[in-house]
Amino acid sequence: MNEEKVKELLRESGLKVTSQRLMVMNILASHPDSHLTAEEIYDLAKESSPEIELATIYRTLQVLLDLHLINKVDFDDGFARYELNGESGASGHRHHHAICTKCGKVYSLETDLLDTLEQEVFEKLGFMVTDHEVKLYGLCRECRSEKTNGKKL
Amino acid sequence: MNEEKVKELLRESGLKVTSQRLMVMNILASHPDSHLTAEEIYDLAKESSPEIELATIYRTLQVLLDLHLINKVDFDDGFARYELNGESGASGHRHHHAICTKCGKVYSLETDLLDTLEQEVFEKLGFMVTDHEVKLYGLCRECRSEKTNGKKL
DNA sequence: GTAGCTGCAAAGTTTTTGCAGAAGC
DNA sequence: GCTTCTGCAAAAACTTTGCAGCTAC
């Protein structure tokens, strides 16, 4: 995702290119798979622009969501989290997440094996899938080995 | 999901059987595929128990979540929603949802075609999947035909 | 120059918590 | 009877909004 494309997309949509918007994009780009919250983005943004406000972060994230430049994900911890939407633009499929129910760690998955499911949904319901979000819950390798070593879950 | 099982599970866990807990279970059981919010459950509960408090609903939902009697789902509209966890108990897989990005309607799906994906995740990451949540975004049949008839998305 | 954006402050909304009395076991 | 739970009230936490000055173009 290069910066020129972001600027172009903003202009095409009648929006203005501002340093704050580029900064949020850059922060998300430089923290892949971090699933940052608005507050975490805010803290990172303050490092180079101490005068920035959390409200601006929220407004910026909404703009970037509308442009499908980023995705919002939710891991049930009370925070909305954000990640870059690959290089996909409006039509891309986001990747999946595996969430360990013991340690809470989140793994990002690149595989995309939902084509069969999506086709079936289209045939049965007439529902045309354009995007999907998959969350797998379970135990990661480390937590599984702790469990085997005698600890209780 | 019968009421005796719920009572039994509560007692086994050292928790008390209260009318409020049974009521929330009954409300969720009698509104399948409704994906009720805490506030909606609260409103329904008030019909028979006007003195009940929203705080009680939240505390009850947390208890039922801990017992894996219900699931929490999120459709990005700012509300947490709740549904019965089938008859599965702790090990069951919840069903999937297809969310129309135009009209917002949510369809529940029963198909379960993620076995391949889960196996692959186990082999590659050592991550043992115990549950999953799948959200498909797209256009439902009605919204697709409106679109074809000349309306803009 | 004009429209849109940001900083600042305040408010809104959903959810959580403290405490005393009530209910379950 | 002792422990847990609920109602009530207040607070906490995340997010949104109003407005005046500033910035992009």
mmCIF file of C-alpha atoms (C1' of nucleotides) in Angstrom:
data_model
loop_
_atom_site.group_PDB
_atom_site.id
_atom_site.type_symbol
_atom_site.label_atom_id
_atom_site.label_comp_id
_atom_site.label_asym_id
_atom_site.label_seq_id
_atom_site.Cartn_x
_atom_site.Cartn_y
_atom_site.Cartn_z
ATOM 1 C CA MET A 1 0.000 0.000 0.000
ATOM 2 C CA ASN A 2 1.902 3.046 -1.139
ATOM 3 C CA GLU A 3 1.290 6.567 -0.009
ATOM 4 C CA GLU A 4 0.548 7.942 -3.462
ATOM 5 C CA LYS A 5 -2.377 5.560 -3.851
ATOM 6 C CA VAL A 6 -3.807 6.740 -0.552
ATOM 7 C CA LYS A 7 -3.524 10.376 -1.585
ATOM 8 C CA GLU A 8 -5.106 9.619 -4.919
ATOM 9 C CA LEU A 9 -7.987 7.746 -3.340
ATOM 10 C CA LEU A 10 -8.624 10.582 -0.896
ATOM 11 C CA ARG A 11 -8.671 13.161 -3.673
ATOM 12 C CA GLU A 12 -10.896 11.021 -5.894
ATOM 13 C CA SER A 13 -13.384 10.866 -3.051
ATOM 14 C CA GLY A 14 -13.422 14.626 -2.605
ATOM 15 C CA LEU A 15 -11.539 14.377 0.670
ATOM 16 C CA LYS A 16 -8.435 16.244 1.649
ATOM 17 C CA VAL A 17 -4.974 14.844 2.081
ATOM 18 C CA THR A 18 -3.875 15.714 5.601
ATOM 19 C CA SER A 19 -0.818 14.807 7.598
ATOM 20 C CA GLN A 20 -3.025 13.136 10.207
ATOM 21 C CA ARG A 21 -4.621 10.806 7.660
ATOM 22 C CA LEU A 22 -1.281 9.818 6.197
ATOM 23 C CA MET A 23 0.138 9.317 9.654
ATOM 24 C CA VAL A 24 -2.567 6.872 10.684
ATOM 25 C CA MET A 25 -2.045 4.933 7.467
ATOM 26 C CA ASN A 26 1.709 4.856 8.076
ATOM 27 C CA ILE A 27 1.306 3.697 11.649
ATOM 28 C CA LEU A 28 -0.939 0.838 10.567
ATOM 29 C CA ALA A 29 1.436 -0.029 7.728
ATOM 30 C CA SER A 30 4.425 -0.179 10.054
ATOM 31 C CA HIS A 31 2.670 -2.405 12.591
ATOM 32 C CA PRO A 32 1.454 -5.358 10.577
ATOM 33 C CA ASP A 33 -0.530 -7.968 12.463
ATOM 34 C CA SER A 34 -0.591 -5.795 15.559
ATOM 35 C CA HIS A 35 -4.347 -5.181 15.510
ATOM 36 C CA LEU A 36 -3.943 -1.768 17.092
ATOM 37 C CA THR A 37 -6.715 -0.055 19.038
ATOM 38 C CA ALA A 38 -7.618 3.597 18.496
ATOM 39 C CA GLU A 39 -5.822 4.472 21.701
ATOM 40 C CA GLU A 40 -2.665 2.623 20.677
ATOM 41 C CA ILE A 41 -2.661 4.433 17.344
ATOM 42 C CA TYR A 42 -3.177 7.668 19.242
ATOM 43 C CA ASP A 43 -0.165 6.992 21.486
ATOM 44 C CA LEU A 44 2.019 6.187 18.497
ATOM 45 C CA ALA A 45 0.813 9.274 16.660
ATOM 46 C CA LYS A 46 1.618 11.519 19.627
ATOM 47 C CA GLU A 47 5.272 10.492 19.391
ATOM 48 C CA SER A 48 5.690 12.571 16.267
ATOM 49 C CA SER A 49 2.703 14.913 16.649
ATOM 50 C CA PRO A 50 2.045 15.556 20.342
ATOM 51 C CA GLU A 51 -0.842 17.913 19.616
ATOM 52 C CA ILE A 52 -2.975 15.295 17.870
ATOM 53 C CA GLU A 53 -6.272 14.365 19.521
ATOM 54 C CA LEU A 54 -7.940 11.002 20.033
ATOM 55 C CA ALA A 55 -11.083 12.371 18.373
ATOM 56 C CA THR A 56 -9.056 12.953 15.228
ATOM 57 C CA ILE A 57 -7.889 9.347 15.309
ATOM 58 C CA TYR A 58 -11.463 8.122 15.490
ATOM 59 C CA ARG A 59 -12.582 10.418 12.687
ATOM 60 C CA THR A 60 -9.627 9.411 10.565
ATOM 61 C CA LEU A 61 -10.246 5.724 11.119
ATOM 62 C CA GLN A 62 -13.850 6.183 10.016
ATOM 63 C CA VAL A 63 -12.699 7.864 6.800
ATOM 64 C CA LEU A 64 -10.197 5.080 6.097
ATOM 65 C CA LEU A 65 -12.865 2.461 6.791
ATOM 66 C CA ASP A 66 -15.232 4.139 4.336
ATOM 67 C CA LEU A 67 -12.501 4.011 1.703
ATOM 68 C CA HIS A 68 -11.924 0.324 2.516
ATOM 69 C CA LEU A 69 -8.275 1.099 3.166
ATOM 70 C CA ILE A 70 -8.480 -0.510 6.586
ATOM 71 C CA ASN A 71 -10.580 -3.119 8.404
ATOM 72 C CA LYS A 72 -12.081 -3.083 11.843
ATOM 73 C CA VAL A 73 -11.756 -6.275 13.841
ATOM 74 C CA ASP A 74 -13.094 -7.257 17.213
ATOM 75 C CA PHE A 75 -11.596 -9.809 19.580
ATOM 76 C CA ASP A 76 -14.169 -9.430 22.355
ATOM 77 C CA ASP A 77 -11.872 -7.544 24.697
ATOM 78 C CA GLY A 78 -13.865 -4.334 24.607
ATOM 79 C CA PHE A 79 -11.695 -2.587 22.039
ATOM 80 C CA ALA A 80 -12.231 -2.099 18.353
ATOM 81 C CA ARG A 81 -9.017 -2.884 16.518
ATOM 82 C CA TYR A 82 -7.801 -1.833 13.097
ATOM 83 C CA GLU A 83 -5.552 -3.256 10.420
ATOM 84 C CA LEU A 84 -4.587 -2.408 6.864
ATOM 85 C CA ASN A 85 -6.780 -3.963 4.216
ATOM 86 C CA GLY A 86 -3.880 -5.557 2.312
ATOM 87 C CA GLU A 87 -3.607 -4.071 -1.161
ATOM 88 C CA SER A 88 -7.115 -5.060 -1.945
ATOM 89 C CA GLY A 89 -9.146 -1.916 -2.077
ATOM 90 C CA ALA A 90 -12.884 -2.369 -2.045
ATOM 91 C CA SER A 91 -13.094 -5.891 -3.335
ATOM 92 C CA GLY A 92 -10.438 -7.742 -1.348
ATOM 93 C CA HIS A 93 -10.927 -10.443 1.195
ATOM 94 C CA ARG A 94 -9.434 -9.804 4.575
ATOM 95 C CA HIS A 95 -7.376 -12.439 6.291
ATOM 96 C CA HIS A 96 -8.388 -14.641 9.191
ATOM 97 C CA HIS A 97 -7.491 -14.722 12.862
ATOM 98 C CA ALA A 98 -6.849 -17.525 15.315
ATOM 99 C CA ILE A 99 -7.402 -16.387 18.900
ATOM 100 C CA CYS A 100 -6.035 -18.416 21.809
ATOM 101 C CA THR A 101 -8.680 -18.657 24.502
ATOM 102 C CA LYS A 102 -6.031 -19.133 27.176
ATOM 103 C CA CYS A 103 -3.293 -16.586 26.562
ATOM 104 C CA GLY A 104 -5.289 -14.281 24.280
ATOM 105 C CA LYS A 105 -2.618 -14.165 21.589
ATOM 106 C CA VAL A 106 -3.893 -13.579 18.055
ATOM 107 C CA TYR A 107 -2.387 -15.273 15.004
ATOM 108 C CA SER A 108 -3.081 -13.997 11.517
ATOM 109 C CA LEU A 109 -3.775 -16.510 8.786
ATOM 110 C CA GLU A 110 -3.423 -15.997 5.094
ATOM 111 C CA THR A 111 -5.212 -19.065 3.830
ATOM 112 C CA ASP A 112 -8.450 -18.543 2.058
ATOM 113 C CA LEU A 113 -10.466 -21.726 1.997
ATOM 114 C CA LEU A 114 -13.954 -20.358 2.147
ATOM 115 C CA ASP A 115 -14.723 -20.488 -1.544
ATOM 116 C CA THR A 116 -16.832 -23.616 -1.204
ATOM 117 C CA LEU A 117 -18.811 -22.151 1.670
ATOM 118 C CA GLU A 118 -19.365 -18.916 -0.184
ATOM 119 C CA GLN A 119 -20.502 -20.692 -3.301
ATOM 120 C CA GLU A 120 -22.976 -22.742 -1.305
ATOM 121 C CA VAL A 121 -24.368 -19.655 0.364
ATOM 122 C CA PHE A 122 -24.843 -18.043 -3.013
ATOM 123 C CA GLU A 123 -26.649 -21.067 -4.410
ATOM 124 C CA LYS A 124 -28.918 -21.591 -1.422
ATOM 125 C CA LEU A 125 -29.658 -18.043 -0.331
ATOM 126 C CA GLY A 126 -28.835 -15.914 -3.332
ATOM 127 C CA PHE A 127 -26.447 -14.077 -1.037
ATOM 128 C CA MET A 128 -23.410 -12.745 -2.887
ATOM 129 C CA VAL A 129 -20.403 -12.686 -0.620
ATOM 130 C CA THR A 130 -17.974 -9.803 -1.113
ATOM 131 C CA ASP A 131 -15.941 -10.103 2.067
ATOM 132 C CA HIS A 132 -15.674 -12.277 5.113
ATOM 133 C CA GLU A 133 -14.228 -12.378 8.578
ATOM 134 C CA VAL A 134 -13.224 -15.631 10.228
ATOM 135 C CA LYS A 135 -12.223 -16.022 13.845
ATOM 136 C CA LEU A 136 -10.964 -19.358 15.088
ATOM 137 C CA TYR A 137 -10.927 -19.880 18.843
ATOM 138 C CA GLY A 138 -8.763 -22.521 20.471
ATOM 139 C CA LEU A 139 -5.439 -23.253 22.102
ATOM 140 C CA CYS A 140 -2.121 -22.208 20.635
ATOM 141 C CA ARG A 141 0.890 -24.486 20.615
ATOM 142 C CA GLU A 142 2.414 -23.030 23.795
ATOM 143 C CA CYS A 143 -0.793 -23.227 25.779
ATOM 144 C CA ARG A 144 -1.431 -26.756 24.590
ATOM 145 C CA SER A 145 1.960 -27.940 25.820
ATOM 146 C CA GLU A 146 1.473 -26.253 29.199
ATOM 147 C CA LYS A 147 -1.814 -28.060 29.437
ATOM 148 C CA THR A 148 -0.182 -31.405 28.696
ATOM 149 C CA ASN A 149 2.402 -30.730 31.390
ATOM 150 C CA GLY A 150 -0.217 -30.996 34.067
ATOM 151 C CA LYS A 151 -1.546 -27.484 34.437
ATOM 152 C CA LYS A 152 -5.252 -26.991 34.545
ATOM 153 C CA LEU A 153 -6.885 -24.954 31.820
ATOM 154 C CA MET B 1 -31.697 -26.802 25.550
ATOM 155 C CA ASN B 2 -33.912 -27.732 28.421
ATOM 156 C CA GLU B 3 -34.272 -25.874 31.666
ATOM 157 C CA GLU B 4 -33.187 -28.771 33.877
ATOM 158 C CA LYS B 5 -29.820 -28.904 32.169
ATOM 159 C CA VAL B 6 -29.316 -25.219 32.795
ATOM 160 C CA LYS B 7 -30.155 -25.614 36.479
ATOM 161 C CA GLU B 8 -27.846 -28.585 36.750
ATOM 162 C CA LEU B 9 -24.991 -26.756 35.088
ATOM 163 C CA LEU B 10 -25.420 -23.752 37.367
ATOM 164 C CA ARG B 11 -25.372 -25.940 40.487
ATOM 165 C CA GLU B 12 -22.389 -27.949 39.277
ATOM 166 C CA SER B 13 -20.506 -24.694 38.889
ATOM 167 C CA GLY B 14 -21.323 -23.582 42.427
ATOM 168 C CA LEU B 15 -23.707 -20.912 41.157
ATOM 169 C CA LYS B 16 -27.258 -20.330 42.213
ATOM 170 C CA VAL B 17 -30.371 -20.954 40.203
ATOM 171 C CA THR B 18 -32.262 -17.671 40.083
ATOM 172 C CA SER B 19 -35.372 -16.604 38.255
ATOM 173 C CA GLN B 20 -33.381 -13.923 36.446
ATOM 174 C CA ARG B 21 -30.908 -16.419 35.020
ATOM 175 C CA LEU B 22 -33.637 -18.753 33.846
ATOM 176 C CA MET B 23 -35.539 -15.858 32.369
ATOM 177 C CA VAL B 24 -32.624 -14.693 30.241
ATOM 178 C CA MET B 25 -32.127 -18.252 28.990
ATOM 179 C CA ASN B 26 -35.823 -18.523 28.163
ATOM 180 C CA ILE B 27 -35.849 -15.212 26.339
ATOM 181 C CA LEU B 28 -32.901 -16.262 24.195
ATOM 182 C CA ALA B 29 -34.482 -19.672 23.587
ATOM 183 C CA SER B 30 -37.756 -18.143 22.436
ATOM 184 C CA HIS B 31 -36.070 -15.724 20.027
ATOM 185 C CA PRO B 32 -33.920 -17.913 17.837
ATOM 186 C CA ASP B 33 -31.809 -16.114 15.238
ATOM 187 C CA SER B 34 -32.795 -12.754 16.669
ATOM 188 C CA HIS B 35 -29.314 -11.842 17.885
ATOM 189 C CA LEU B 36 -30.703 -9.803 20.756
ATOM 190 C CA THR B 37 -28.761 -7.011 22.427
ATOM 191 C CA ALA B 38 -28.542 -6.678 26.215
ATOM 192 C CA GLU B 39 -31.048 -3.849 26.063
ATOM 193 C CA GLU B 40 -33.507 -5.872 23.972
ATOM 194 C CA ILE B 41 -33.261 -8.740 26.436
ATOM 195 C CA TYR B 42 -33.802 -6.226 29.218
ATOM 196 C CA ASP B 43 -36.952 -4.868 27.580
ATOM 197 C CA LEU B 44 -38.334 -8.361 27.094
ATOM 198 C CA ALA B 45 -37.485 -9.295 30.679
ATOM 199 C CA LYS B 46 -39.264 -6.227 32.039
ATOM 200 C CA GLU B 47 -42.517 -7.446 30.507
ATOM 201 C CA SER B 48 -42.757 -10.174 33.117
ATOM 202 C CA SER B 49 -40.447 -8.710 35.791
ATOM 203 C CA PRO B 50 -40.646 -4.930 35.696
ATOM 204 C CA GLU B 51 -38.235 -4.536 38.617
ATOM 205 C CA ILE B 52 -35.319 -6.200 36.831
ATOM 206 C CA GLU B 53 -32.262 -4.058 36.120
ATOM 207 C CA LEU B 54 -30.076 -3.795 33.063
ATOM 208 C CA ALA B 55 -27.025 -4.428 35.268
ATOM 209 C CA THR B 56 -28.504 -7.794 36.163
ATOM 210 C CA ILE B 57 -28.891 -8.633 32.494
ATOM 211 C CA TYR B 58 -25.227 -7.865 31.868
ATOM 212 C CA ARG B 59 -24.116 -9.894 34.883
ATOM 213 C CA THR B 60 -26.352 -12.776 33.886
ATOM 214 C CA LEU B 61 -25.099 -12.758 30.310
ATOM 215 C CA GLN B 62 -21.530 -12.939 31.604
ATOM 216 C CA VAL B 63 -22.389 -15.966 33.734
ATOM 217 C CA LEU B 64 -24.074 -17.701 30.797
ATOM 218 C CA LEU B 65 -21.106 -16.906 28.572
ATOM 219 C CA ASP B 66 -18.730 -18.429 31.127
ATOM 220 C CA LEU B 67 -20.848 -21.582 31.124
ATOM 221 C CA HIS B 68 -20.786 -21.606 27.303
ATOM 222 C CA LEU B 69 -24.570 -21.647 27.297
ATOM 223 C CA ILE B 70 -24.651 -18.618 25.021
ATOM 224 C CA ASN B 71 -22.438 -16.881 22.477
ATOM 225 C CA LYS B 72 -21.639 -13.240 22.024
ATOM 226 C CA VAL B 73 -21.659 -11.977 18.457
ATOM 227 C CA ASP B 74 -20.775 -8.620 17.032
ATOM 228 C CA PHE B 75 -22.080 -7.105 13.821
ATOM 229 C CA ASP B 76 -20.173 -3.823 14.061
ATOM 230 C CA ASP B 77 -23.204 -1.740 14.937
ATOM 231 C CA GLY B 78 -21.984 -0.805 18.401
ATOM 232 C CA PHE B 79 -23.995 -3.446 20.247
ATOM 233 C CA ALA B 80 -22.912 -6.800 21.572
ATOM 234 C CA ARG B 81 -25.496 -9.423 20.658
ATOM 235 C CA TYR B 82 -26.256 -12.767 22.219
ATOM 236 C CA GLU B 83 -27.614 -16.101 21.043
ATOM 237 C CA LEU B 84 -28.058 -19.572 22.490
ATOM 238 C CA ASN B 85 -25.124 -21.890 21.945
ATOM 239 C CA GLY B 86 -27.201 -24.655 20.345
ATOM 240 C CA GLU B 87 -27.184 -27.770 22.456
ATOM 241 C CA SER B 88 -23.459 -27.924 22.296
ATOM 242 C CA GLY B 89 -22.118 -27.037 25.682
ATOM 243 C CA ALA B 90 -18.432 -26.230 25.833
ATOM 244 C CA SER B 91 -17.279 -28.067 22.753
ATOM 245 C CA GLY B 92 -19.842 -27.111 20.132
ATOM 246 C CA HIS B 93 -19.286 -25.007 17.066
ATOM 247 C CA ARG B 94 -21.457 -22.009 16.696
ATOM 248 C CA HIS B 95 -23.158 -21.263 13.414
ATOM 249 C CA HIS B 96 -22.236 -18.644 10.869
ATOM 250 C CA HIS B 97 -23.737 -15.349 9.821
ATOM 251 C CA ALA B 98 -24.168 -13.637 6.494
ATOM 252 C CA ILE B 99 -24.562 -9.883 6.865
ATOM 253 C CA CYS B 100 -25.956 -7.785 4.046
ATOM 254 C CA THR B 101 -23.870 -4.643 3.693
ATOM 255 C CA LYS B 102 -26.792 -2.787 2.132
ATOM 256 C CA CYS B 103 -29.871 -3.541 4.228
ATOM 257 C CA GLY B 104 -28.061 -4.837 7.307
ATOM 258 C CA LYS B 105 -30.143 -7.985 7.522
ATOM 259 C CA VAL B 106 -28.397 -10.971 9.130
ATOM 260 C CA TYR B 107 -28.893 -14.527 7.898
ATOM 261 C CA SER B 108 -27.891 -17.500 10.023
ATOM 262 C CA LEU B 109 -26.170 -20.407 8.331
ATOM 263 C CA GLU B 110 -25.915 -23.937 9.559
ATOM 264 C CA THR B 111 -23.289 -25.251 7.200
ATOM 265 C CA ASP B 112 -19.984 -26.168 8.679
ATOM 266 C CA LEU B 113 -17.328 -26.334 6.020
ATOM 267 C CA LEU B 114 -14.332 -25.180 7.957
ATOM 268 C CA ASP B 115 -12.870 -28.569 8.792
ATOM 269 C CA THR B 116 -10.194 -28.310 6.120
ATOM 270 C CA LEU B 117 -9.169 -24.864 7.246
ATOM 271 C CA GLU B 118 -9.034 -25.949 10.872
ATOM 272 C CA GLN B 119 -6.949 -28.981 10.073
ATOM 273 C CA GLU B 120 -4.514 -26.876 8.109
ATOM 274 C CA VAL B 121 -4.183 -24.405 10.965
ATOM 275 C CA PHE B 122 -3.469 -27.242 13.343
ATOM 276 C CA GLU B 123 -0.787 -28.718 11.096
ATOM 277 C CA LYS B 124 0.930 -25.437 10.366
ATOM 278 C CA LEU B 125 0.642 -23.577 13.648
ATOM 279 C CA GLY B 126 -0.059 -26.267 16.217
ATOM 280 C CA PHE B 127 -3.194 -24.276 16.999
ATOM 281 C CA MET B 128 -6.069 -26.501 18.112
ATOM 282 C CA VAL B 129 -9.385 -24.994 17.096
ATOM 283 C CA THR B 130 -12.277 -25.496 19.507
ATOM 284 C CA ASP B 131 -14.732 -22.960 18.151
ATOM 285 C CA HIS B 132 -15.060 -20.495 15.345
ATOM 286 C CA GLU B 133 -17.036 -17.529 14.205
ATOM 287 C CA VAL B 134 -17.588 -16.737 10.559
ATOM 288 C CA LYS B 135 -19.099 -13.562 9.208
ATOM 289 C CA LEU B 136 -19.797 -13.249 5.515
ATOM 290 C CA TYR B 137 -20.395 -9.752 4.173
ATOM 291 C CA GLY B 138 -22.170 -9.163 0.900
ATOM 292 C CA LEU B 139 -25.478 -8.502 -0.780
ATOM 293 C CA CYS B 140 -28.604 -10.477 -0.042
ATOM 294 C CA ARG B 141 -30.980 -11.592 -2.774
ATOM 295 C CA GLU B 142 -33.354 -8.644 -2.359
ATOM 296 C CA CYS B 143 -30.623 -6.046 -2.405
ATOM 297 C CA ARG B 144 -28.996 -7.671 -5.399
ATOM 298 C CA SER B 145 -32.184 -7.489 -7.432
ATOM 299 C CA GLU B 146 -32.739 -3.862 -6.449
ATOM 300 C CA LYS B 147 -29.226 -3.172 -7.619
ATOM 301 C CA THR B 148 -29.888 -4.838 -10.973
ATOM 302 C CA ASN B 149 -32.998 -2.740 -11.397
ATOM 303 C CA GLY B 150 -30.947 0.374 -11.748
ATOM 304 C CA LYS B 151 -30.536 1.632 -8.220
ATOM 305 C CA LYS B 152 -27.122 2.654 -7.080
ATOM 306 C CA LEU B 153 -25.503 0.849 -4.164
ATOM 307 C "C1'" DG C 1 -11.340 32.274 -0.778
ATOM 308 C "C1'" DT C 2 -14.017 28.323 0.303
ATOM 309 C "C1'" DA C 3 -14.813 23.839 1.883
ATOM 310 C "C1'" DG C 4 -13.373 20.609 4.746
ATOM 311 C "C1'" DC C 5 -10.477 19.177 8.720
ATOM 312 C "C1'" DT C 6 -8.463 19.373 13.409
ATOM 313 C "C1'" DG C 7 -7.992 20.527 18.299
ATOM 314 C "C1'" DC C 8 -10.414 21.192 22.236
ATOM 315 C "C1'" DA C 9 -14.097 20.339 25.289
ATOM 316 C "C1'" DA C 10 -18.187 18.278 26.352
ATOM 317 C "C1'" DA C 11 -21.486 14.815 25.948
ATOM 318 C "C1'" DG C 12 -23.352 10.198 24.513
ATOM 319 C "C1'" DT C 13 -23.656 5.249 24.854
ATOM 320 C "C1'" DT C 14 -22.686 0.840 26.264
ATOM 321 C "C1'" DT C 15 -21.012 -1.726 30.030
ATOM 322 C "C1'" DT C 16 -19.103 -2.297 34.820
ATOM 323 C "C1'" DT C 17 -18.813 -1.779 39.836
ATOM 324 C "C1'" DG C 18 -19.931 -0.799 45.034
ATOM 325 C "C1'" DC C 19 -23.009 -1.644 48.433
ATOM 326 C "C1'" DA C 20 -26.947 -2.984 51.251
ATOM 327 C "C1'" DG C 21 -30.808 -5.774 51.332
ATOM 328 C "C1'" DA C 22 -32.945 -10.111 49.415
ATOM 329 C "C1'" DA C 23 -32.846 -14.821 47.884
ATOM 330 C "C1'" DG C 24 -30.919 -19.495 47.210
ATOM 331 C "C1'" DC C 25 -29.304 -23.626 49.330
ATOM 332 C "C1'" DG D 1 -27.230 -19.071 58.537
ATOM 333 C "C1'" DC D 2 -23.940 -18.195 55.307
ATOM 334 C "C1'" DT D 3 -22.945 -17.178 50.656
ATOM 335 C "C1'" DT D 4 -24.250 -15.487 46.518
ATOM 336 C "C1'" DC D 5 -27.153 -12.555 43.826
ATOM 337 C "C1'" DT D 6 -30.010 -8.505 42.655
ATOM 338 C "C1'" DG D 7 -31.658 -3.713 42.588
ATOM 339 C "C1'" DC D 8 -30.241 0.742 42.790
ATOM 340 C "C1'" DA D 9 -27.052 4.298 41.905
ATOM 341 C "C1'" DA D 10 -22.954 5.899 40.390
ATOM 342 C "C1'" DA D 11 -18.970 5.491 37.637
ATOM 343 C "C1'" DA D 12 -15.981 3.740 34.022
ATOM 344 C "C1'" DA D 13 -14.705 3.105 29.358
ATOM 345 C "C1'" DC D 14 -14.972 3.693 24.557
ATOM 346 C "C1'" DT D 15 -16.635 6.660 21.012
ATOM 347 C "C1'" DT D 16 -19.063 10.683 19.017
ATOM 348 C "C1'" DT D 17 -20.279 15.523 18.401
ATOM 349 C "C1'" DG D 18 -20.308 20.925 18.396
ATOM 350 C "C1'" DC D 19 -17.773 24.677 17.413
ATOM 351 C "C1'" DA D 20 -14.139 27.972 16.229
ATOM 352 C "C1'" DG D 21 -9.837 28.369 14.159
ATOM 353 C "C1'" DC D 22 -6.723 26.282 10.792
ATOM 354 C "C1'" DT D 23 -5.352 23.795 6.538
ATOM 355 C "C1'" DA D 24 -5.729 21.986 1.907
ATOM 356 C "C1'" DC D 25 -6.457 23.232 -2.635
#
